[in-house]
mmCIF file of C-alpha atoms in Angstrom:
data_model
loop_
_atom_site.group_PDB
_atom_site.id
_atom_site.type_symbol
_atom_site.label_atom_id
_atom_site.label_comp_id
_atom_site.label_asym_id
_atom_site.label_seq_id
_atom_site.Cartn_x
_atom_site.Cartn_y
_atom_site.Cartn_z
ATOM 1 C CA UNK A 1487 -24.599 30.260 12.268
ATOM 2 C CA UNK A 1488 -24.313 32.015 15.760
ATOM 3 C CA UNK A 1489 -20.990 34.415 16.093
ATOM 4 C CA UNK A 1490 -19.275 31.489 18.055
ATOM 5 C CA UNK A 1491 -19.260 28.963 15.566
ATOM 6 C CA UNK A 1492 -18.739 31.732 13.140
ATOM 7 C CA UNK A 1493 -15.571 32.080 14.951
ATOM 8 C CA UNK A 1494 -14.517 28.870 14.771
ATOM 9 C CA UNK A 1495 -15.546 28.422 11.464
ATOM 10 C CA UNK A 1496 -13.093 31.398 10.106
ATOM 11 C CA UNK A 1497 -10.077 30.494 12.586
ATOM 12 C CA UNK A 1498 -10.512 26.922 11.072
ATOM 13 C CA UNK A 1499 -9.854 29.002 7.178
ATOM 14 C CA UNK A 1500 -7.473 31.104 8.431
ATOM 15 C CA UNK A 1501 -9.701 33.877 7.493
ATOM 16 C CA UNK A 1502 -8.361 36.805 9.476
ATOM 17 C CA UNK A 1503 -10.588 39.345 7.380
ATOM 18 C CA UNK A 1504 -14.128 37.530 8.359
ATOM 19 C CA UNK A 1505 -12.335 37.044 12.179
ATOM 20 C CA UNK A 1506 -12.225 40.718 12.107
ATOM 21 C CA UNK A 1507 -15.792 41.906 10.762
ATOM 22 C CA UNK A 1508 -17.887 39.324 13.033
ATOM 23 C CA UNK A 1509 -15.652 39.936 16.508
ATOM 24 C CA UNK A 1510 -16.571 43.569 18.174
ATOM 25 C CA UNK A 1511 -14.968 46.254 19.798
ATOM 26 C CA UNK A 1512 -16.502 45.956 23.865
ATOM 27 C CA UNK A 1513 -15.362 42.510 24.447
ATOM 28 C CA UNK A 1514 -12.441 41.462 26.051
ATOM 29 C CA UNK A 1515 -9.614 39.599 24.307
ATOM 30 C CA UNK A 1516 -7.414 37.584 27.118
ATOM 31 C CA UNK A 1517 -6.737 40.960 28.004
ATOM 32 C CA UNK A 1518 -5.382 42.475 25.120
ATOM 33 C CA UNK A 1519 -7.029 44.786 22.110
ATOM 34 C CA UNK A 1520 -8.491 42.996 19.672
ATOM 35 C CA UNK A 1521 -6.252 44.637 16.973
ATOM 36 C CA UNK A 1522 -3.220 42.918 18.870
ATOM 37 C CA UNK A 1523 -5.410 39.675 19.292
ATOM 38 C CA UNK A 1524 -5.699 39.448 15.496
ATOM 39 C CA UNK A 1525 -1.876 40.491 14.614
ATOM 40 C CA UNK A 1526 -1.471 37.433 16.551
ATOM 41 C CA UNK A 1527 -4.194 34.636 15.234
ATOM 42 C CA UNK A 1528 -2.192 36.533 11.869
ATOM 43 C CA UNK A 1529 1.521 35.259 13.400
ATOM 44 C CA UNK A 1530 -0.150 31.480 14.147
ATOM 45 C CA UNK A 1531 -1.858 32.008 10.923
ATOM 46 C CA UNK A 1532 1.452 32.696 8.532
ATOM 47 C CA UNK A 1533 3.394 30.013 10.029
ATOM 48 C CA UNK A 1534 0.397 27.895 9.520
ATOM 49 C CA UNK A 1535 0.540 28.355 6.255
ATOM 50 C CA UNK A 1536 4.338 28.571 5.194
ATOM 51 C CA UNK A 1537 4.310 24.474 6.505
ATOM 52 C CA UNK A 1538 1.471 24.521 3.357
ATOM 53 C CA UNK A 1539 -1.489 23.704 5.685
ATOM 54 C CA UNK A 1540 -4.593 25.130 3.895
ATOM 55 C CA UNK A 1541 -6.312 25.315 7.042
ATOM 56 C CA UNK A 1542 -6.044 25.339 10.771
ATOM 57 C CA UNK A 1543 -6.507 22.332 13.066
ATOM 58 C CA UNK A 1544 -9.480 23.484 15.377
ATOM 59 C CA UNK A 1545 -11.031 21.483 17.810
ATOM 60 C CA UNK A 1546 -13.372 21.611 21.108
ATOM 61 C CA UNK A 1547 -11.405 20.806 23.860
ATOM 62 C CA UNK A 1548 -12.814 17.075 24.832
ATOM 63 C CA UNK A 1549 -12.507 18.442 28.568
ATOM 64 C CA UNK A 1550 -14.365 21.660 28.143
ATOM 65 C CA UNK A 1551 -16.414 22.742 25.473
ATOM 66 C CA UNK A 1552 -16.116 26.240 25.661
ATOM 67 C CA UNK A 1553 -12.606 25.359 25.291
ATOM 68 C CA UNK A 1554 -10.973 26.301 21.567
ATOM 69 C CA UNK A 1555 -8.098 24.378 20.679
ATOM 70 C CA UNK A 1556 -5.665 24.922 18.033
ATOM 71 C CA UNK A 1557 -2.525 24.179 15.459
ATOM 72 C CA UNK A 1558 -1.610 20.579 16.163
ATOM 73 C CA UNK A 1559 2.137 21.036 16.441
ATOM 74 C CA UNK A 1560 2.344 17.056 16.171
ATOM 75 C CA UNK A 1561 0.109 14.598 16.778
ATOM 76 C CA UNK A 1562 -1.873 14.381 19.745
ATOM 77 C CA UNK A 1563 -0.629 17.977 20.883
ATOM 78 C CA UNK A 1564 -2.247 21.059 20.615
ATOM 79 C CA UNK A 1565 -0.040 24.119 20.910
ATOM 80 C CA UNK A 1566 -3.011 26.734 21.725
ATOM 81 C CA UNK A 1567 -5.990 27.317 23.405
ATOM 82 C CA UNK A 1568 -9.248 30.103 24.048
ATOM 83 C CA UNK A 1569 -11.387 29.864 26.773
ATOM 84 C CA UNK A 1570 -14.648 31.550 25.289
ATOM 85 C CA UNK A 1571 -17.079 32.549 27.657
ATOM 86 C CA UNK A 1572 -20.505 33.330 25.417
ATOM 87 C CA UNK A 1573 -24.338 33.531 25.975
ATOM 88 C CA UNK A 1574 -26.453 31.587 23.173
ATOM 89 C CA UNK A 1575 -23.377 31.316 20.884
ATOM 90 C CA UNK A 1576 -22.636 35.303 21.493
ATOM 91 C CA UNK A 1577 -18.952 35.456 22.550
ATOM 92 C CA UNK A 1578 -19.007 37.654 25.869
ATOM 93 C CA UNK A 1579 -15.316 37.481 25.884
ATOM 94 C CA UNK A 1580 -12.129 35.480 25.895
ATOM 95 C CA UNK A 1581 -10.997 35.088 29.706
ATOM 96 C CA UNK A 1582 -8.011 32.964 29.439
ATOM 97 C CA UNK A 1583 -4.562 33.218 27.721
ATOM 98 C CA UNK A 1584 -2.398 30.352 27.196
ATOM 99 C CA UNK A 1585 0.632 30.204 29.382
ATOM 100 C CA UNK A 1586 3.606 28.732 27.469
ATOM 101 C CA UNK A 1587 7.157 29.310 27.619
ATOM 102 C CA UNK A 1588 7.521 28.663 23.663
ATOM 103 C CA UNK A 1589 8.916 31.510 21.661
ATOM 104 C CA UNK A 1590 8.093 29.530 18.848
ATOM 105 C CA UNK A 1591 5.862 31.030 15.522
ATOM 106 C CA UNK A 1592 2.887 28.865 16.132
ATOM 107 C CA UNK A 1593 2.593 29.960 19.461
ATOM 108 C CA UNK A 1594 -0.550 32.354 20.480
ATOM 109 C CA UNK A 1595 1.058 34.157 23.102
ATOM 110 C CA UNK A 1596 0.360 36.846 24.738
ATOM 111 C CA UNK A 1597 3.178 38.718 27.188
ATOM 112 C CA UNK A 1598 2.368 41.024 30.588
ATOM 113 C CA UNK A 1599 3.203 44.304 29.238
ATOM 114 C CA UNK A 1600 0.720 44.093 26.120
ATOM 115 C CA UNK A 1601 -1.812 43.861 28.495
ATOM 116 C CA UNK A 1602 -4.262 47.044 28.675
ATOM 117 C CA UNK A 1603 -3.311 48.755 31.640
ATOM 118 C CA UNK A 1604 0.740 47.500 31.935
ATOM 119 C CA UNK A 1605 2.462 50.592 32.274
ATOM 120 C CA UNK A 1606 5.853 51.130 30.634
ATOM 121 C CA UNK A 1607 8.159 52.942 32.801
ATOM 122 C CA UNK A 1608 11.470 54.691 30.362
ATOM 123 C CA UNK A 1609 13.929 52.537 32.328
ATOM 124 C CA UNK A 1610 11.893 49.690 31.463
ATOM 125 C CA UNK A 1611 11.244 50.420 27.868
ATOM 126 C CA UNK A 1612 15.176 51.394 27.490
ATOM 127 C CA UNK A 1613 15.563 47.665 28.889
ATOM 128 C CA UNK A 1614 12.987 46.225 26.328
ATOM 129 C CA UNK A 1615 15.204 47.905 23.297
ATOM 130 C CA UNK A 1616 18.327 46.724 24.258
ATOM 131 C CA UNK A 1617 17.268 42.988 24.814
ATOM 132 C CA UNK A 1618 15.120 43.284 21.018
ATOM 133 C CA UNK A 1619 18.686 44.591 19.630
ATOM 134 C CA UNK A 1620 20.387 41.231 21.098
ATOM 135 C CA UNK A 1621 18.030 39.233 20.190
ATOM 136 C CA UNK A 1622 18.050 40.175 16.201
ATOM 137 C CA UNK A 1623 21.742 39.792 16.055
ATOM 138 C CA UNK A 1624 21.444 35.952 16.644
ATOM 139 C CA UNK A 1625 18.077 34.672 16.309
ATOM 140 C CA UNK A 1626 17.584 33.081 12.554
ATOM 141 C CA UNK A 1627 21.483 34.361 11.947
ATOM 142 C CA UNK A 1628 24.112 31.494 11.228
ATOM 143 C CA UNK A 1629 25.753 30.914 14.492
ATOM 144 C CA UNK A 1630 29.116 30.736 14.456
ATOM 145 C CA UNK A 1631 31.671 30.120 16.710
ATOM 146 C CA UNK A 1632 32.957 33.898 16.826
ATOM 147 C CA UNK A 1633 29.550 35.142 16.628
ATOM 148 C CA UNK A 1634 28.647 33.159 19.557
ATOM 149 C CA UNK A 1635 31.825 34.174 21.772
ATOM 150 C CA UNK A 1636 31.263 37.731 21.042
ATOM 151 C CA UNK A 1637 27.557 37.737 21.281
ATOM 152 C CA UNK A 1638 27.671 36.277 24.805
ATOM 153 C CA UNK A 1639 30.400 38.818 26.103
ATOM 154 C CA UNK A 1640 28.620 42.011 24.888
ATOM 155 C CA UNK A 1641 25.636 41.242 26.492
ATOM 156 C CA UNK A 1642 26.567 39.270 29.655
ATOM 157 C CA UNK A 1643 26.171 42.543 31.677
ATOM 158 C CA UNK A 1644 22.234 42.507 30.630
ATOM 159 C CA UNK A 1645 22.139 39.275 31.411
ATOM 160 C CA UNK A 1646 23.102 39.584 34.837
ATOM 161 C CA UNK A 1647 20.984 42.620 35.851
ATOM 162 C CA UNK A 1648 17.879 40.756 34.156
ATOM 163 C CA UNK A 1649 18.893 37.999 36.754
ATOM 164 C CA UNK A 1650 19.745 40.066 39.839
ATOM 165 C CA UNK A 1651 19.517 37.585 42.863
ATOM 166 C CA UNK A 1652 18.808 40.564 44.939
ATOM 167 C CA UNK A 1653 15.972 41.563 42.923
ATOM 168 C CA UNK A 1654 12.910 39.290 44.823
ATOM 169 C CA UNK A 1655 10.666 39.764 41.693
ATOM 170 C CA UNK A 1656 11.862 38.665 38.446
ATOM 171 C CA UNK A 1657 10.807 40.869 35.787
ATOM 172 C CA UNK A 1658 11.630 38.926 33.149
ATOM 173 C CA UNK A 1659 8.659 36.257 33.514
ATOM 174 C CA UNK A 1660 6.360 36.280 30.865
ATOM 175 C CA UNK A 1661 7.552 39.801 29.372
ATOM 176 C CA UNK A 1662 8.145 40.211 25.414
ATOM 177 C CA UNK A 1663 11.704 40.592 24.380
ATOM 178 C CA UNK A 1664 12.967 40.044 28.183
ATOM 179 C CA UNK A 1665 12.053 36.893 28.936
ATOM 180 C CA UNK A 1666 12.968 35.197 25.511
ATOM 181 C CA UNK A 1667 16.551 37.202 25.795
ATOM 182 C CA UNK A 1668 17.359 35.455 28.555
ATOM 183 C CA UNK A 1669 16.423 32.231 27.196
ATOM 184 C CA UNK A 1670 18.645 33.114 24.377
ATOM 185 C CA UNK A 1671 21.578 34.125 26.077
ATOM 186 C CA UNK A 1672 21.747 30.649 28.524
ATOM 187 C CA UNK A 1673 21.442 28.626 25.443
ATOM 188 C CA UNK A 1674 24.716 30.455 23.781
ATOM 189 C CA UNK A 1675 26.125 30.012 26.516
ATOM 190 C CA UNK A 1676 25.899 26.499 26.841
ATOM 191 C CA UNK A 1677 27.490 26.341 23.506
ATOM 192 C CA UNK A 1678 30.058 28.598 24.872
ATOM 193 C CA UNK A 1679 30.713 25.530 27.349
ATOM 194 C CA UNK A 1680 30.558 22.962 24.561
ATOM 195 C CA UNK A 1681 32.997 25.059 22.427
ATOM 196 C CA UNK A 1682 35.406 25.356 24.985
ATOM 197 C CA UNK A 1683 35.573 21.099 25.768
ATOM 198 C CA UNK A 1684 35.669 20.544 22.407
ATOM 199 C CA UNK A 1685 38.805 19.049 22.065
ATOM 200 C CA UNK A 1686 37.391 16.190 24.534
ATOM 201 C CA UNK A 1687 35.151 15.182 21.702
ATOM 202 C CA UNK A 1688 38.117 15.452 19.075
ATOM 203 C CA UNK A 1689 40.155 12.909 21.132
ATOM 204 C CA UNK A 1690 37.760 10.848 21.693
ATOM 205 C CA UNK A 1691 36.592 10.387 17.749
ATOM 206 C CA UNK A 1692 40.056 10.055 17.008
ATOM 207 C CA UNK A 1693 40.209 7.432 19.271
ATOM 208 C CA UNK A 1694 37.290 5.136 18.425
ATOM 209 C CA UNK A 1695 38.927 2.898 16.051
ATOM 210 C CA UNK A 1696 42.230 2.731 18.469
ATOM 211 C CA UNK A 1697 40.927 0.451 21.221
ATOM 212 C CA UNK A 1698 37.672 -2.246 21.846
ATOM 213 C CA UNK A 1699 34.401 -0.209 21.342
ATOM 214 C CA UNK A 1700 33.286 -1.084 25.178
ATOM 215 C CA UNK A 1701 36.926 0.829 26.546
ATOM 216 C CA UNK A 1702 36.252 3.702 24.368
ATOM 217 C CA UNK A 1703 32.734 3.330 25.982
ATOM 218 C CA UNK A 1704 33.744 3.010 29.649
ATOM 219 C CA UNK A 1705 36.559 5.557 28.703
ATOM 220 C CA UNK A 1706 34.150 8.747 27.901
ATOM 221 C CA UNK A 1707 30.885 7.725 30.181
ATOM 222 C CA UNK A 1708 32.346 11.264 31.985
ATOM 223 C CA UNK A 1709 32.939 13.182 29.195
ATOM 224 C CA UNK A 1710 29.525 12.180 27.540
ATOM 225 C CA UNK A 1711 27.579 12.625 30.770
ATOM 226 C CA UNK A 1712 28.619 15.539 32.724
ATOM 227 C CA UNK A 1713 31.098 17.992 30.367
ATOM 228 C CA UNK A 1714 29.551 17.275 26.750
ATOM 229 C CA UNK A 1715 25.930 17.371 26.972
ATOM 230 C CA UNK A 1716 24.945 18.693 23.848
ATOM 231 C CA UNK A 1717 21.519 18.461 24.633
ATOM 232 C CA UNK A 1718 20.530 17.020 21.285
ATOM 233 C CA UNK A 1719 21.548 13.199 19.729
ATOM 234 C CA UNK A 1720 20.529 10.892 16.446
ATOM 235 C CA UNK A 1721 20.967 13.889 14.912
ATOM 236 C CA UNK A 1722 21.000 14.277 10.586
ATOM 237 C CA UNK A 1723 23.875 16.306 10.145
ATOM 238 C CA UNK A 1724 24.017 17.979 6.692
ATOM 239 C CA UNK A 1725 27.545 19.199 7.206
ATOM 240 C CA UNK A 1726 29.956 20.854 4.170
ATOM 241 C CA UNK A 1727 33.823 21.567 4.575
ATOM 242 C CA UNK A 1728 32.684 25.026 6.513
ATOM 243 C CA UNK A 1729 31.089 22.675 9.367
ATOM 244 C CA UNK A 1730 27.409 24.118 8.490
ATOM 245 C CA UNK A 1731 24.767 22.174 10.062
ATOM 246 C CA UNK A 1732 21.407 22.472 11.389
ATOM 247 C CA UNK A 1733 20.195 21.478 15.577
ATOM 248 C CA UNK A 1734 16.303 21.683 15.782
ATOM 249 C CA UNK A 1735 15.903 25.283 14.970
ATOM 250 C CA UNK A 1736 19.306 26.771 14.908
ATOM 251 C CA UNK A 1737 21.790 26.949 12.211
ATOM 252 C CA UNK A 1738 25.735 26.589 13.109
ATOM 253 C CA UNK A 1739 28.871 26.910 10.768
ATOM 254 C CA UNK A 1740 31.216 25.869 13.901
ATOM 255 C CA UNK A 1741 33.583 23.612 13.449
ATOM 256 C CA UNK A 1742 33.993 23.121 16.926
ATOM 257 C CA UNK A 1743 30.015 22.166 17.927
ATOM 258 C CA UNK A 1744 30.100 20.031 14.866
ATOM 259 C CA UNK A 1745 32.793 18.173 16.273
ATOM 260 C CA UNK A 1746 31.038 17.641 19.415
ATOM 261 C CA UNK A 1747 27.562 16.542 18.270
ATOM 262 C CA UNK A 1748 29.489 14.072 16.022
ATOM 263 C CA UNK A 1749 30.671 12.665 19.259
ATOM 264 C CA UNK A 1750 27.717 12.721 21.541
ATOM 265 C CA UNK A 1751 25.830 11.426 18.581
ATOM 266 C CA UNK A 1752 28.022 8.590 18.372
ATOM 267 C CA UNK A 1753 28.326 7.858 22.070
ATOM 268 C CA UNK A 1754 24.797 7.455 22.373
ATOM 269 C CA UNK A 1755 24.212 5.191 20.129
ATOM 270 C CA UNK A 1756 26.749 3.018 20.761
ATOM 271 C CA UNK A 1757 26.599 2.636 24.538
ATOM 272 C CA UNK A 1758 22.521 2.174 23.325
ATOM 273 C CA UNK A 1759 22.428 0.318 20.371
ATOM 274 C CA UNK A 1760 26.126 -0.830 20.224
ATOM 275 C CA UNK A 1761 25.522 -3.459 17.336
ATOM 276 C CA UNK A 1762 23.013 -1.569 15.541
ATOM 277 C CA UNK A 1763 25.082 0.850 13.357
ATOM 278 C CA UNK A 1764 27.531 -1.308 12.098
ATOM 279 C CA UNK A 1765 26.916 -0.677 8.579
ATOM 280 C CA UNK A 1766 26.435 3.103 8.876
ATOM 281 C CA UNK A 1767 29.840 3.394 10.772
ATOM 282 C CA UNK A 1768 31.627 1.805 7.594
ATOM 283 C CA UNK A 1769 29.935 4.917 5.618
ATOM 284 C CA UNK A 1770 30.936 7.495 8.075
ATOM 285 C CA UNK A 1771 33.807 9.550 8.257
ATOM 286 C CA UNK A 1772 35.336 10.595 11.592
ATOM 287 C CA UNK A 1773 38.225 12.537 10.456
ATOM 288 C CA UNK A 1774 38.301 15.766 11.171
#
């Protein structure tokens, strides 16, 4: 077994011990260390794991075989991917990292500044700090209508001098902690916008069993389509009295953007499928 398929055949086992005794020291890892190349095979790794995979789904890249691709999020996608340059099975080095915009954990990726050579001025480090800080107070937290409001108005000020118009380089692209801030902070604040219209979506529940299901249709097309886009719809919501619920990867207890999912759910599938959920509407309650 040549140090290439070695590699392959430890990333497939999750095996970051072996990864780390057969890959050396003078090669170059996407432009990183290896130590910080392993921590993050380790991140992929761990969430790997925690969905109880035993192993990791590795394959050649069907378009390039020097091509390593890994974790199949879903079927037919893979998430991650190595370009290996090696000489008879010798890894030389890895010359490509995968550019992704997903701060998700089975990511591989690898920011600007934790490249060898990125120099961290103080200002920018300062920066860095603050936007970590924000970041921990809502990411994984329950999100809550308050929390949300007051998260949003602490840090709008960072938020607009990461997005400066009259700065002609963004320095936010594809830099740890900045970059996935901002991402944060516009998708609060479009359930700021939600929160605040949310008594369109109370009405217009309340209002479904008033009048003929294609009027209440016709009725909200505007408020479905242009001020109560929750983004998300056919969704399973596991609510309790306190309005808890869970939307992809974030958990709410908001009685408010509970309310409006409810509605956008329902809009959807009746102006789609308007004779499809007739049984499932008898079940549901719309009272709020």
């Amino acid at each position: 077994m040549n140090q290439l398929q070695a590699f392959i055949y430890y990333l497939i086992r999750m095996d970051i011990v072996m990864l780390n005794d057969i890959l050396t020291e003078d090669i170059s890892y996407c432009g990183i260390s290896k130590k910080l190349f392993l921590e993050k095979l380790g991140d992929v790794f761990e969430y790997n794991t925690s969905l109880n995979n035993k192993t990791l789904a590795v394959q050649r890249s069907p378009k390039n075989p020097n091509c390593i691709e890994f974790f199949c999020w879903h079927t037919g996608y893979w998430e991650n991917s190595l370009l290996v340059k090696e000489n008879n099975g010798s890894i030389i080095s890895f010359i490509r990292k995968q550019k992704s915009d997903s701060h998700n954990p089975f990511c591989f990726r690898i920011y600007q500044d934790e490249e060898i050579g990125f120099v961290k001025s103080t200002d920018f480090i300062m920066t860095q700090q603050k936007c970590k800080e924000a970041i921990d107070l809502v990411k994984d937290k329950i999100l809550t209508t308050e929390l949300i409001l007051n998260w949003l108005s602490e840090y709008e000020f960072l938020y607009e001098e990461l997005n400066d118009e009259n700065n002609d380089v963004s320095i936010i692209e594809n830099i740890k902690y900045l970059e996935e801030f901002v991402d944060l902070w516009e998708c609060r604040d479009w359930d700021k916008r939600l929160i605040l219209n949310y008594t369109l979506a109370e009405e217009a529940l309340n209002e479904y069993d008033t009048i003929d299901e294609q009027e209440w249709i016709e009725k909200h097309l505007y408020i479905f389509t242009c001020k109560l886009i929750s983004g998300n719809t056919f969704v399973e919501f596991i609510c309790d009295e306190k309005h808890r619920f869970k939307e992809h990867t974030n958990f709410y207890q908001s009685k408010e953007l509970y309310i409006v999912h409810k509605f956008t759910d329902l809009y959807d599938r009746k102006s789609h499928y308007p004779q499809s959920f007739d049984t499932l509407e008898e079940e549901e309650d719309l009272s709020f």
